[in-house]
Amino acid sequence: MTMSEPRLPYPAPVAIEHPELVAYRSEFPILQRKTYMNSCSLGALSNRSMQGMAQFLEMWNEWGAHAWYEIWMGEIAKARQKFAKIIGAQLHEVAIAPSVSVALSSIATALDYSERNNVVMAAMDFPTLAYQWLVKQRLGVECRFAESPDRIHTPPEAFEQLVDGKTALVATSRVFYTSGYIQDVRAVADIVHKHGAYMLIDDYQGTGQIPINVNALDIDFLVTGTLKWLMGGPGLAFVYIREGLLAQLQPTITGWFGHQDQFQFKTKEFEFRREATRVEMGTPAVPTIYTANGGLDIIQEISVESICERSRYLTNDLIAQAREHGWNVCAPQEPERRSSIVMLEIENPEEVVKALVTHNIITDSRPGLLRISPYFYNTIEENTIVIDAIAEILASRK
Ligand SMILES: Cc1ncc(COP(=O)(O)O)c(C=O)c1O
């Protein structure tokens, strides 16, 4: 602890369940200084990722540009491989991108809207998803939004009412960022495919914390990133493209990393790579590849299944503790639909978030909602620390 940092006002947390996962707390130095409950915004930084970053700098310093061919391309390939394994895809079906927004933009330009001009999304989805097609309205694309009856979930029937023979794509999240609700993706995919449209999943809030198999869910495209549950930091996103779609997918935005003969430097002709890497564009952020490989290794070591089990245990406890205080928790009724995002309806949540920082507790807010997102490295005792601190702050308002 540095001199300027206030001391923790509460006793240090004690592990009572899943000791093998709690042991990972020592991998994340921030957990010794803060009650860190904002992993759905930014996953905690691990020692492994820090070592990765140091290694990157060392390579840069030692080898300069030679590191590209000898080492860095290999690290990028490793990141793709690890991601493919996590989602149950084949290596040639995955690619990297600098952000989910860029990945989405690329896919959005590859679709043919001449016969099928509508795209269906959920009103609850993260806005960057909708923006890709809202900006295409002037090109004749129609955006349709499935509404939520309760701001927690969007039933598959809401999509069914909007999808028709002119739907090009249904694009939605597996886990809603506002409620943590895990959608029945397979039910939506079945509706989508019945109408001959494609299914795209924005899995930023799901990958790493909830197991997934893209084939079992019958997904055509998936985009996600390393910032949150993959604990890899900003600057890296992943794309999955179903094998059968690869040959026909020709985005109208691209770059030299998408060219089949990238290092032939052919200025006058463009040929897409045969693999999903055809959507890659320019020089990737290698430092993030290193930090991301650290996070991905931890996820693979622990397994997404174990992470999910522990996160659920923490989330259910958090919801129960919040309800004991009589607070309105914006969470799915069915425990199997819950993920590690807990929203409390609280007036001026931004003020509470700020006050919590003075208690060394990191949370977040969205309009009208205080957002708490525990992960496998948190503990029941930390749940109590957060809940008690919120109660204290709310009591001081009266
Ligand atoms: C579900 C979801 N999709 C997309 C994004 C944004 O992704 P990017 O900034 O990589 O474009 C976020 C960020 O919070 C998100 O929660």
Tab-separated table of C-alpha atoms and ligand atoms in Angstrom:
chain	number	residue	atom	x	y	z
A	1	MET	CA	0.000	0.000	0.000
A	2	THR	CA	1.370	3.445	-0.887
A	3	MET	CA	1.340	6.303	1.625
A	4	SER	CA	-1.339	8.244	-0.224
A	5	GLU	CA	-3.838	5.405	-0.305
A	6	PRO	CA	-6.497	5.303	2.409
A	7	ARG	CA	-6.559	2.131	4.484
A	8	LEU	CA	-9.247	-0.453	3.872
A	9	PRO	CA	-12.084	0.383	6.256
A	10	TYR	CA	-13.163	-3.258	6.505
A	11	PRO	CA	-11.517	-6.529	7.513
A	12	ALA	CA	-9.748	-8.428	4.722
A	13	PRO	CA	-12.014	-10.951	2.982
A	14	VAL	CA	-11.823	-14.608	3.975
A	15	ALA	CA	-12.514	-17.385	1.480
A	16	ILE	CA	-15.232	-19.870	2.392
A	17	GLU	CA	-15.947	-21.623	-0.933
A	18	HIS	CA	-14.118	-22.704	-4.112
A	19	PRO	CA	-10.639	-22.481	-2.516
A	20	GLU	CA	-8.945	-23.391	-5.820
A	21	LEU	CA	-10.430	-20.299	-7.453
A	22	VAL	CA	-9.926	-18.024	-4.473
A	23	ALA	CA	-6.237	-19.000	-4.653
A	24	TYR	CA	-6.092	-16.991	-7.882
A	25	ARG	CA	-6.574	-13.773	-5.891
A	26	SER	CA	-2.807	-13.515	-5.502
A	27	GLU	CA	-2.556	-13.271	-9.336
A	28	PHE	CA	-4.383	-9.928	-9.188
A	29	PRO	CA	-2.574	-7.286	-7.093
A	30	ILE	CA	-5.493	-4.833	-7.253
A	31	LEU	CA	-7.534	-7.209	-5.081
A	32	GLN	CA	-5.179	-6.558	-2.168
A	33	ARG	CA	-5.875	-2.833	-2.302
A	34	LYS	CA	-9.452	-2.572	-3.536
A	35	THR	CA	-12.777	-4.334	-3.376
A	36	TYR	CA	-12.927	-4.702	-7.130
A	37	MET	CA	-16.462	-5.248	-8.409
A	38	ASN	CA	-16.414	-3.866	-11.935
A	39	SER	CA	-15.167	-6.719	-14.082
A	40	CYS	CA	-17.951	-6.294	-16.642
A	41	SER	CA	-16.314	-2.981	-17.484
A	42	LEU	CA	-12.639	-3.902	-17.119
A	43	GLY	CA	-11.318	-7.238	-15.891
A	44	ALA	CA	-8.653	-7.063	-13.173
A	45	LEU	CA	-5.029	-6.972	-14.296
A	46	SER	CA	-3.112	-10.180	-13.531
A	47	ASN	CA	0.570	-10.643	-12.768
A	48	ARG	CA	0.674	-12.811	-15.873
A	49	SER	CA	-0.559	-9.979	-18.078
A	50	MET	CA	1.929	-7.594	-16.482
A	51	GLN	CA	4.735	-10.073	-17.148
A	52	GLY	CA	3.465	-10.376	-20.729
A	53	MET	CA	3.655	-6.621	-21.186
A	54	ALA	CA	7.198	-6.578	-19.755
A	55	GLN	CA	8.128	-9.375	-22.155
A	56	PHE	CA	6.733	-7.399	-25.096
A	57	LEU	CA	8.840	-4.372	-24.170
A	58	GLU	CA	11.881	-6.573	-23.736
A	59	MET	CA	11.380	-8.090	-27.219
A	60	TRP	CA	10.909	-4.670	-28.760
A	61	ASN	CA	14.054	-3.437	-27.067
A	62	GLU	CA	16.082	-6.562	-27.850
A	63	TRP	CA	14.959	-7.372	-31.402
A	64	GLY	CA	13.263	-4.289	-32.817
A	65	ALA	CA	11.318	-5.061	-36.008
A	66	HIS	CA	12.798	-8.563	-36.170
A	67	ALA	CA	10.411	-9.487	-33.348
A	68	TRP	CA	7.501	-9.220	-35.801
A	69	TYR	CA	8.297	-12.335	-37.797
A	70	GLU	CA	10.125	-14.334	-35.168
A	71	ILE	CA	7.872	-13.750	-32.188
A	72	TRP	CA	4.905	-11.396	-32.437
A	73	MET	CA	3.068	-13.133	-35.292
A	74	GLY	CA	3.308	-16.308	-33.216
A	75	GLU	CA	1.803	-14.576	-30.169
A	76	ILE	CA	-1.101	-13.348	-32.304
A	77	ALA	CA	-1.691	-16.893	-33.562
A	78	LYS	CA	-1.660	-18.157	-29.957
A	79	ALA	CA	-4.351	-15.624	-28.984
A	80	ARG	CA	-6.564	-16.773	-31.882
A	81	GLN	CA	-6.034	-20.404	-30.896
A	82	LYS	CA	-6.978	-19.838	-27.267
A	83	PHE	CA	-10.081	-17.894	-28.234
A	84	ALA	CA	-11.166	-20.574	-30.734
A	85	LYS	CA	-10.938	-23.193	-27.992
A	86	ILE	CA	-12.999	-21.125	-25.553
A	87	ILE	CA	-15.903	-20.780	-28.005
A	88	GLY	CA	-15.645	-24.261	-29.572
A	89	ALA	CA	-14.611	-22.968	-33.019
A	90	GLN	CA	-11.963	-24.083	-35.498
A	91	LEU	CA	-8.853	-21.963	-35.813
A	92	HIS	CA	-9.591	-20.857	-39.388
A	93	GLU	CA	-12.985	-19.549	-38.242
A	94	VAL	CA	-11.503	-16.869	-35.951
A	95	ALA	CA	-9.829	-13.520	-36.464
A	96	ILE	CA	-8.730	-10.543	-34.415
A	97	ALA	CA	-9.862	-6.909	-34.600
A	98	PRO	CA	-8.968	-3.760	-32.659
A	99	SER	CA	-12.466	-3.443	-31.154
A	100	VAL	CA	-15.900	-4.997	-31.353
A	101	SER	CA	-17.114	-1.901	-33.217
A	102	VAL	CA	-14.506	-2.410	-35.958
A	103	ALA	CA	-15.328	-6.121	-36.204
A	104	LEU	CA	-19.031	-5.324	-36.518
A	105	SER	CA	-18.385	-2.633	-39.150
A	106	SER	CA	-16.506	-5.104	-41.279
A	107	ILE	CA	-19.246	-7.748	-41.136
A	108	ALA	CA	-21.930	-5.095	-41.711
A	109	THR	CA	-20.290	-4.060	-44.985
A	110	ALA	CA	-20.131	-7.664	-46.189
A	111	LEU	CA	-23.878	-8.315	-46.157
A	112	ASP	CA	-26.069	-7.878	-49.223
A	113	TYR	CA	-29.080	-5.714	-48.370
A	114	SER	CA	-30.561	-5.611	-51.896
A	115	GLU	CA	-33.032	-8.489	-51.368
A	116	ARG	CA	-33.038	-8.494	-47.583
A	117	ASN	CA	-32.955	-4.987	-46.267
A	118	ASN	CA	-33.857	-5.268	-42.584
A	119	VAL	CA	-31.688	-5.985	-39.560
A	120	VAL	CA	-33.237	-6.966	-36.238
A	121	MET	CA	-31.668	-6.121	-32.889
A	122	ALA	CA	-32.804	-5.860	-29.266
A	123	ALA	CA	-33.489	-2.407	-27.846
A	124	MET	CA	-31.467	-3.568	-24.811
A	125	ASP	CA	-28.318	-4.352	-26.790
A	126	PHE	CA	-25.150	-2.325	-26.332
A	127	PRO	CA	-25.587	0.690	-28.653
A	128	THR	CA	-22.464	0.172	-30.761
A	129	LEU	CA	-24.253	-2.843	-32.264
A	130	ALA	CA	-27.213	-0.804	-33.504
A	131	TYR	CA	-24.998	2.035	-34.733
A	132	GLN	CA	-23.514	-0.211	-37.454
A	133	TRP	CA	-26.898	-0.475	-39.138
A	134	LEU	CA	-28.430	2.861	-38.130
A	135	VAL	CA	-25.747	4.564	-40.248
A	136	LYS	CA	-26.784	2.343	-43.148
A	137	GLN	CA	-30.367	3.574	-43.141
A	138	ARG	CA	-29.457	6.049	-45.880
A	139	LEU	CA	-28.427	3.037	-47.975
A	140	GLY	CA	-31.921	1.580	-47.519
A	141	VAL	CA	-31.283	-0.622	-44.468
A	142	GLU	CA	-34.219	-0.822	-42.063
A	143	CYS	CA	-33.433	-1.286	-38.359
A	144	ARG	CA	-35.980	-3.159	-36.266
A	145	PHE	CA	-35.774	-3.359	-32.482
A	146	ALA	CA	-37.189	-6.152	-30.327
A	147	GLU	CA	-38.475	-4.515	-27.150
A	148	SER	CA	-38.093	-5.717	-23.596
A	149	PRO	CA	-41.174	-5.939	-21.383
A	150	ASP	CA	-39.168	-5.380	-18.177
A	151	ARG	CA	-35.687	-3.956	-19.016
A	152	ILE	CA	-34.291	-7.332	-17.907
A	153	HIS	CA	-34.883	-9.625	-20.857
A	154	THR	CA	-36.141	-9.759	-24.447
A	155	PRO	CA	-38.204	-12.876	-25.166
A	156	PRO	CA	-37.456	-14.866	-28.371
A	157	GLU	CA	-41.055	-14.113	-29.441
A	158	ALA	CA	-40.181	-10.409	-29.618
A	159	PHE	CA	-37.611	-11.278	-32.308
A	160	GLU	CA	-40.031	-13.665	-34.014
A	161	GLN	CA	-42.524	-10.836	-34.550
A	162	LEU	CA	-39.913	-8.799	-36.443
A	163	VAL	CA	-37.983	-11.371	-38.481
A	164	ASP	CA	-39.320	-12.057	-41.974
A	165	GLY	CA	-38.208	-13.064	-45.462
A	166	LYS	CA	-36.529	-9.652	-45.897
A	167	THR	CA	-34.351	-9.948	-42.790
A	168	ALA	CA	-30.641	-10.032	-43.580
A	169	LEU	CA	-29.414	-10.472	-40.030
A	170	VAL	CA	-30.439	-10.666	-36.410
A	171	ALA	CA	-27.724	-9.140	-34.242
A	172	THR	CA	-28.026	-9.298	-30.479
A	173	SER	CA	-26.086	-10.036	-27.279
A	174	ARG	CA	-25.872	-13.336	-25.461
A	175	VAL	CA	-25.659	-11.455	-22.132
A	176	PHE	CA	-27.395	-8.091	-21.829
A	177	TYR	CA	-25.027	-5.465	-20.418
A	178	THR	CA	-27.802	-3.763	-18.482
A	179	SER	CA	-29.273	-6.741	-16.624
A	180	GLY	CA	-26.832	-9.632	-16.999
A	181	TYR	CA	-29.672	-11.700	-18.529
A	182	ILE	CA	-28.410	-14.674	-20.564
A	183	GLN	CA	-30.525	-14.959	-23.685
A	184	ASP	CA	-31.742	-18.239	-25.128
A	185	VAL	CA	-29.530	-17.760	-28.192
A	186	ARG	CA	-30.435	-21.115	-29.712
A	187	ALA	CA	-34.157	-20.273	-29.632
A	188	VAL	CA	-33.477	-16.961	-31.432
A	189	ALA	CA	-31.094	-18.632	-33.915
A	190	ASP	CA	-33.768	-21.176	-34.833
A	191	ILE	CA	-36.210	-18.357	-35.628
A	192	VAL	CA	-33.560	-16.506	-37.640
A	193	HIS	CA	-32.528	-19.530	-39.707
A	194	LYS	CA	-36.158	-20.526	-40.373
A	195	HIS	CA	-36.362	-17.253	-42.304
A	196	GLY	CA	-33.023	-17.739	-44.080
A	197	ALA	CA	-31.311	-14.857	-42.253
A	198	TYR	CA	-27.979	-14.810	-40.397
A	199	MET	CA	-27.420	-14.753	-36.636
A	200	LEU	CA	-24.745	-12.500	-35.125
A	201	ILE	CA	-23.929	-12.509	-31.430
A	202	ASP	CA	-22.211	-9.677	-29.568
A	203	ASP	CA	-20.682	-11.755	-26.801
A	204	TYR	CA	-18.618	-9.089	-25.066
A	205	GLN	CA	-20.484	-9.650	-21.807
A	206	GLY	CA	-20.459	-13.429	-22.101
A	207	THR	CA	-17.101	-14.781	-23.321
A	208	GLY	CA	-15.025	-15.951	-20.376
A	209	GLN	CA	-17.758	-15.885	-17.760
A	210	ILE	CA	-20.425	-18.165	-19.325
A	211	PRO	CA	-19.532	-21.305	-21.334
A	212	ILE	CA	-20.335	-21.186	-25.032
A	213	ASN	CA	-20.190	-23.451	-28.048
A	214	VAL	CA	-20.895	-21.589	-31.263
A	215	ASN	CA	-21.950	-24.760	-33.086
A	216	ALA	CA	-24.428	-25.848	-30.429
A	217	LEU	CA	-25.987	-22.371	-30.489
A	218	ASP	CA	-26.005	-22.324	-34.321
A	219	ILE	CA	-24.383	-18.886	-34.521
A	220	ASP	CA	-23.130	-17.493	-37.861
A	221	PHE	CA	-21.022	-14.600	-36.561
A	222	LEU	CA	-19.737	-13.779	-33.081
A	223	VAL	CA	-17.813	-10.744	-31.906
A	224	THR	CA	-16.271	-10.193	-28.495
A	225	GLY	CA	-13.259	-8.546	-26.872
A	226	THR	CA	-10.626	-8.970	-24.180
A	227	LEU	CA	-11.373	-5.938	-22.019
A	228	LYS	CA	-13.843	-7.472	-19.592
A	229	TRP	CA	-14.261	-11.125	-18.639
A	230	LEU	CA	-11.173	-12.246	-20.579
A	231	MET	CA	-9.037	-9.900	-18.447
A	232	GLY	CA	-6.841	-8.950	-21.396
A	233	GLY	CA	-7.064	-5.157	-21.510
A	234	PRO	CA	-8.165	-2.719	-24.238
A	235	GLY	CA	-7.188	-2.956	-27.921
A	236	LEU	CA	-8.136	-6.502	-28.902
A	237	ALA	CA	-11.393	-8.035	-30.097
A	238	PHE	CA	-12.178	-11.411	-31.634
A	239	VAL	CA	-14.420	-12.436	-34.502
A	240	TYR	CA	-15.913	-15.838	-35.282
A	241	ILE	CA	-17.263	-16.562	-38.748
A	242	ARG	CA	-18.934	-19.883	-39.431
A	243	GLU	CA	-16.836	-21.967	-41.836
A	244	GLY	CA	-19.554	-22.218	-44.497
A	245	LEU	CA	-19.777	-18.420	-44.792
A	246	LEU	CA	-16.102	-17.693	-45.227
A	247	ALA	CA	-15.806	-17.909	-49.009
A	248	GLN	CA	-18.694	-15.542	-49.680
A	249	LEU	CA	-17.883	-12.950	-47.006
A	250	GLN	CA	-16.335	-9.933	-48.724
A	251	PRO	CA	-16.334	-6.788	-46.584
A	252	THR	CA	-15.904	-3.440	-48.352
A	253	ILE	CA	-13.543	-2.211	-45.662
A	254	THR	CA	-10.248	-4.020	-45.386
A	255	GLY	CA	-6.464	-3.735	-45.114
A	256	TRP	CA	-3.255	-5.555	-45.866
A	257	PHE	CA	-3.719	-8.041	-43.002
A	258	GLY	CA	-6.823	-9.316	-44.846
A	259	HIS	CA	-4.912	-10.006	-48.080
A	260	GLN	CA	-4.138	-13.604	-49.031
A	261	ASP	CA	-0.592	-12.647	-50.029
A	262	GLN	CA	0.019	-9.928	-47.475
A	263	PHE	CA	3.771	-9.890	-47.908
A	264	GLN	CA	3.727	-9.876	-51.717
A	265	PHE	CA	2.703	-6.193	-51.499
A	266	LYS	CA	0.499	-6.326	-54.612
A	267	THR	CA	-0.845	-2.795	-54.971
A	268	LYS	CA	-3.144	-3.369	-57.939
A	269	GLU	CA	-5.042	-6.474	-56.871
A	270	PHE	CA	-6.840	-7.630	-53.767
A	271	GLU	CA	-7.539	-11.212	-52.822
A	272	PHE	CA	-9.211	-12.051	-49.517
A	273	ARG	CA	-7.589	-14.567	-47.227
A	274	ARG	CA	-9.496	-17.855	-47.274
A	275	GLU	CA	-9.791	-17.942	-43.475
A	276	ALA	CA	-11.736	-15.700	-41.097
A	277	THR	CA	-8.609	-13.527	-40.962
A	278	ARG	CA	-9.970	-12.024	-44.213
A	279	VAL	CA	-11.675	-9.460	-41.914
A	280	GLU	CA	-8.400	-8.374	-40.312
A	281	MET	CA	-7.229	-4.935	-41.437
A	282	GLY	CA	-4.116	-3.173	-40.123
A	283	THR	CA	-1.248	-3.658	-37.688
A	284	PRO	CA	-2.614	-5.110	-34.436
A	285	ALA	CA	-1.893	-3.742	-30.943
A	286	VAL	CA	0.813	-6.213	-29.955
A	287	PRO	CA	1.042	-5.035	-26.302
A	288	THR	CA	-2.590	-6.092	-25.837
A	289	ILE	CA	-1.904	-9.430	-27.502
A	290	TYR	CA	0.566	-10.033	-24.677
A	291	THR	CA	-1.727	-8.883	-21.873
A	292	ALA	CA	-4.622	-10.801	-23.453
A	293	ASN	CA	-2.628	-14.026	-23.653
A	294	GLY	CA	-2.093	-13.746	-19.885
A	295	GLY	CA	-5.833	-13.405	-19.245
A	296	LEU	CA	-6.742	-16.141	-21.736
A	297	ASP	CA	-4.291	-18.546	-20.078
A	298	ILE	CA	-5.930	-18.019	-16.702
A	299	ILE	CA	-9.409	-18.568	-18.173
A	300	GLN	CA	-8.289	-21.807	-19.831
A	301	GLU	CA	-6.518	-22.992	-16.709
A	302	ILE	CA	-9.557	-22.499	-14.489
A	303	SER	CA	-12.187	-23.363	-17.171
A	304	VAL	CA	-15.167	-21.212	-18.041
A	305	GLU	CA	-17.437	-23.813	-16.397
A	306	SER	CA	-15.773	-23.340	-12.978
A	307	ILE	CA	-15.744	-19.569	-13.410
A	308	CYS	CA	-19.436	-19.608	-14.204
A	309	GLU	CA	-20.264	-21.758	-11.168
A	310	ARG	CA	-18.420	-19.447	-8.787
A	311	SER	CA	-19.706	-16.233	-10.403
A	312	ARG	CA	-23.261	-17.510	-10.035
A	313	TYR	CA	-22.682	-18.321	-6.396
A	314	LEU	CA	-21.419	-14.775	-5.790
A	315	THR	CA	-24.153	-13.159	-7.887
A	316	ASN	CA	-26.952	-15.045	-6.122
A	317	ASP	CA	-25.531	-14.049	-2.753
A	318	LEU	CA	-25.215	-10.413	-3.843
A	319	ILE	CA	-28.817	-10.347	-5.031
A	320	ALA	CA	-29.983	-11.951	-1.766
A	321	GLN	CA	-28.015	-9.453	0.361
A	322	ALA	CA	-29.363	-6.500	-1.660
A	323	ARG	CA	-32.932	-7.745	-1.332
A	324	GLU	CA	-32.517	-8.063	2.436
A	325	HIS	CA	-32.079	-4.279	2.429
A	326	GLY	CA	-35.315	-3.914	0.455
A	327	TRP	CA	-33.527	-2.541	-2.617
A	328	ASN	CA	-34.949	-3.092	-6.055
A	329	VAL	CA	-32.631	-5.467	-7.888
A	330	CYS	CA	-32.933	-5.445	-11.647
A	331	ALA	CA	-32.053	-9.140	-12.138
A	332	PRO	CA	-33.472	-12.163	-13.972
A	333	GLN	CA	-35.989	-14.206	-11.947
A	334	GLU	CA	-34.573	-17.533	-13.149
A	335	PRO	CA	-31.157	-18.186	-11.525
A	336	GLU	CA	-29.937	-20.019	-14.656
A	337	ARG	CA	-30.414	-16.815	-16.687
A	338	ARG	CA	-28.285	-14.716	-14.306
A	339	SER	CA	-24.683	-13.735	-14.954
A	340	SER	CA	-22.195	-11.646	-12.995
A	341	ILE	CA	-23.903	-8.298	-13.511
A	342	VAL	CA	-26.129	-7.048	-10.699
A	343	MET	CA	-28.038	-3.805	-11.139
A	344	LEU	CA	-29.571	-1.947	-8.203
A	345	GLU	CA	-32.185	0.707	-8.860
A	346	ILE	CA	-30.862	3.653	-6.884
A	347	GLU	CA	-31.313	7.400	-7.249
A	348	ASN	CA	-28.197	9.201	-8.505
A	349	PRO	CA	-26.088	6.032	-8.712
A	350	GLU	CA	-23.092	8.061	-9.994
A	351	GLU	CA	-22.813	9.709	-6.565
A	352	VAL	CA	-22.857	6.324	-4.843
A	353	VAL	CA	-20.150	5.023	-7.202
A	354	LYS	CA	-17.981	8.042	-6.308
A	355	ALA	CA	-18.613	7.610	-2.581
A	356	LEU	CA	-17.741	3.917	-2.835
A	357	VAL	CA	-14.359	4.823	-4.325
A	358	THR	CA	-13.526	6.614	-1.080
A	359	HIS	CA	-14.152	3.246	0.637
A	360	ASN	CA	-11.752	1.619	-1.869
A	361	ILE	CA	-14.661	-0.096	-3.603
A	362	ILE	CA	-14.875	-0.030	-7.406
A	363	THR	CA	-18.324	-0.330	-8.989
A	364	ASP	CA	-20.025	1.447	-11.894
A	365	SER	CA	-23.314	3.013	-12.905
A	366	ARG	CA	-25.675	3.246	-15.819
A	367	PRO	CA	-28.586	5.729	-15.879
A	368	GLY	CA	-30.643	5.081	-12.705
A	369	LEU	CA	-28.728	1.903	-11.908
A	370	LEU	CA	-25.755	1.009	-9.741
A	371	ARG	CA	-23.828	-1.829	-11.374
A	372	ILE	CA	-21.896	-4.405	-9.379
A	373	SER	CA	-20.059	-7.140	-11.252
A	374	PRO	CA	-18.205	-9.710	-9.180
A	375	TYR	CA	-15.952	-12.305	-10.835
A	376	PHE	CA	-14.413	-15.612	-9.784
A	377	TYR	CA	-11.687	-13.796	-7.837
A	378	ASN	CA	-14.168	-12.019	-5.566
A	379	THR	CA	-15.537	-13.390	-2.304
A	380	ILE	CA	-18.772	-13.495	-0.330
A	381	GLU	CA	-17.101	-11.252	2.249
A	382	GLU	CA	-16.464	-8.659	-0.461
A	383	ASN	CA	-20.147	-8.818	-1.382
A	384	THR	CA	-20.925	-7.882	2.219
A	385	ILE	CA	-18.337	-5.093	2.141
A	386	VAL	CA	-20.006	-3.559	-0.926
A	387	ILE	CA	-23.555	-3.981	0.378
A	388	ASP	CA	-22.718	-2.558	3.832
A	389	ALA	CA	-20.953	0.416	2.268
A	390	ILE	CA	-23.911	1.149	-0.039
A	391	ALA	CA	-26.279	0.936	2.947
A	392	GLU	CA	-24.066	3.360	4.883
A	393	ILE	CA	-23.937	5.821	1.959
A	394	LEU	CA	-27.699	5.654	1.392
A	395	ALA	CA	-28.358	6.122	5.126
A	396	SER	CA	-26.160	9.239	5.159
A	397	ARG	CA	-28.338	10.735	2.412
A	398	LYS	CA	-31.442	10.774	4.617
B	1	LIG	C1	-21.949	-5.847	-25.034
B	1	LIG	C2	-20.920	-4.872	-25.500
B	1	LIG	N1	-20.643	-4.762	-26.811
B	1	LIG	C3	-19.716	-3.909	-27.266
B	1	LIG	C4	-19.040	-3.071	-26.412
B	1	LIG	C5	-18.046	-2.079	-26.972
B	1	LIG	O1	-17.047	-2.714	-27.677
B	1	LIG	P1	-15.857	-1.888	-28.398
B	1	LIG	O2	-15.551	-0.713	-27.558
B	1	LIG	O3	-14.729	-2.883	-28.455
B	1	LIG	O4	-16.328	-1.513	-29.746
B	1	LIG	C6	-19.274	-3.154	-25.045
B	1	LIG	C7	-18.504	-2.285	-24.132
B	1	LIG	O5	-18.775	-2.029	-23.041
B	1	LIG	C8	-20.253	-4.063	-24.579
B	1	LIG	O6	-20.539	-4.158	-23.282
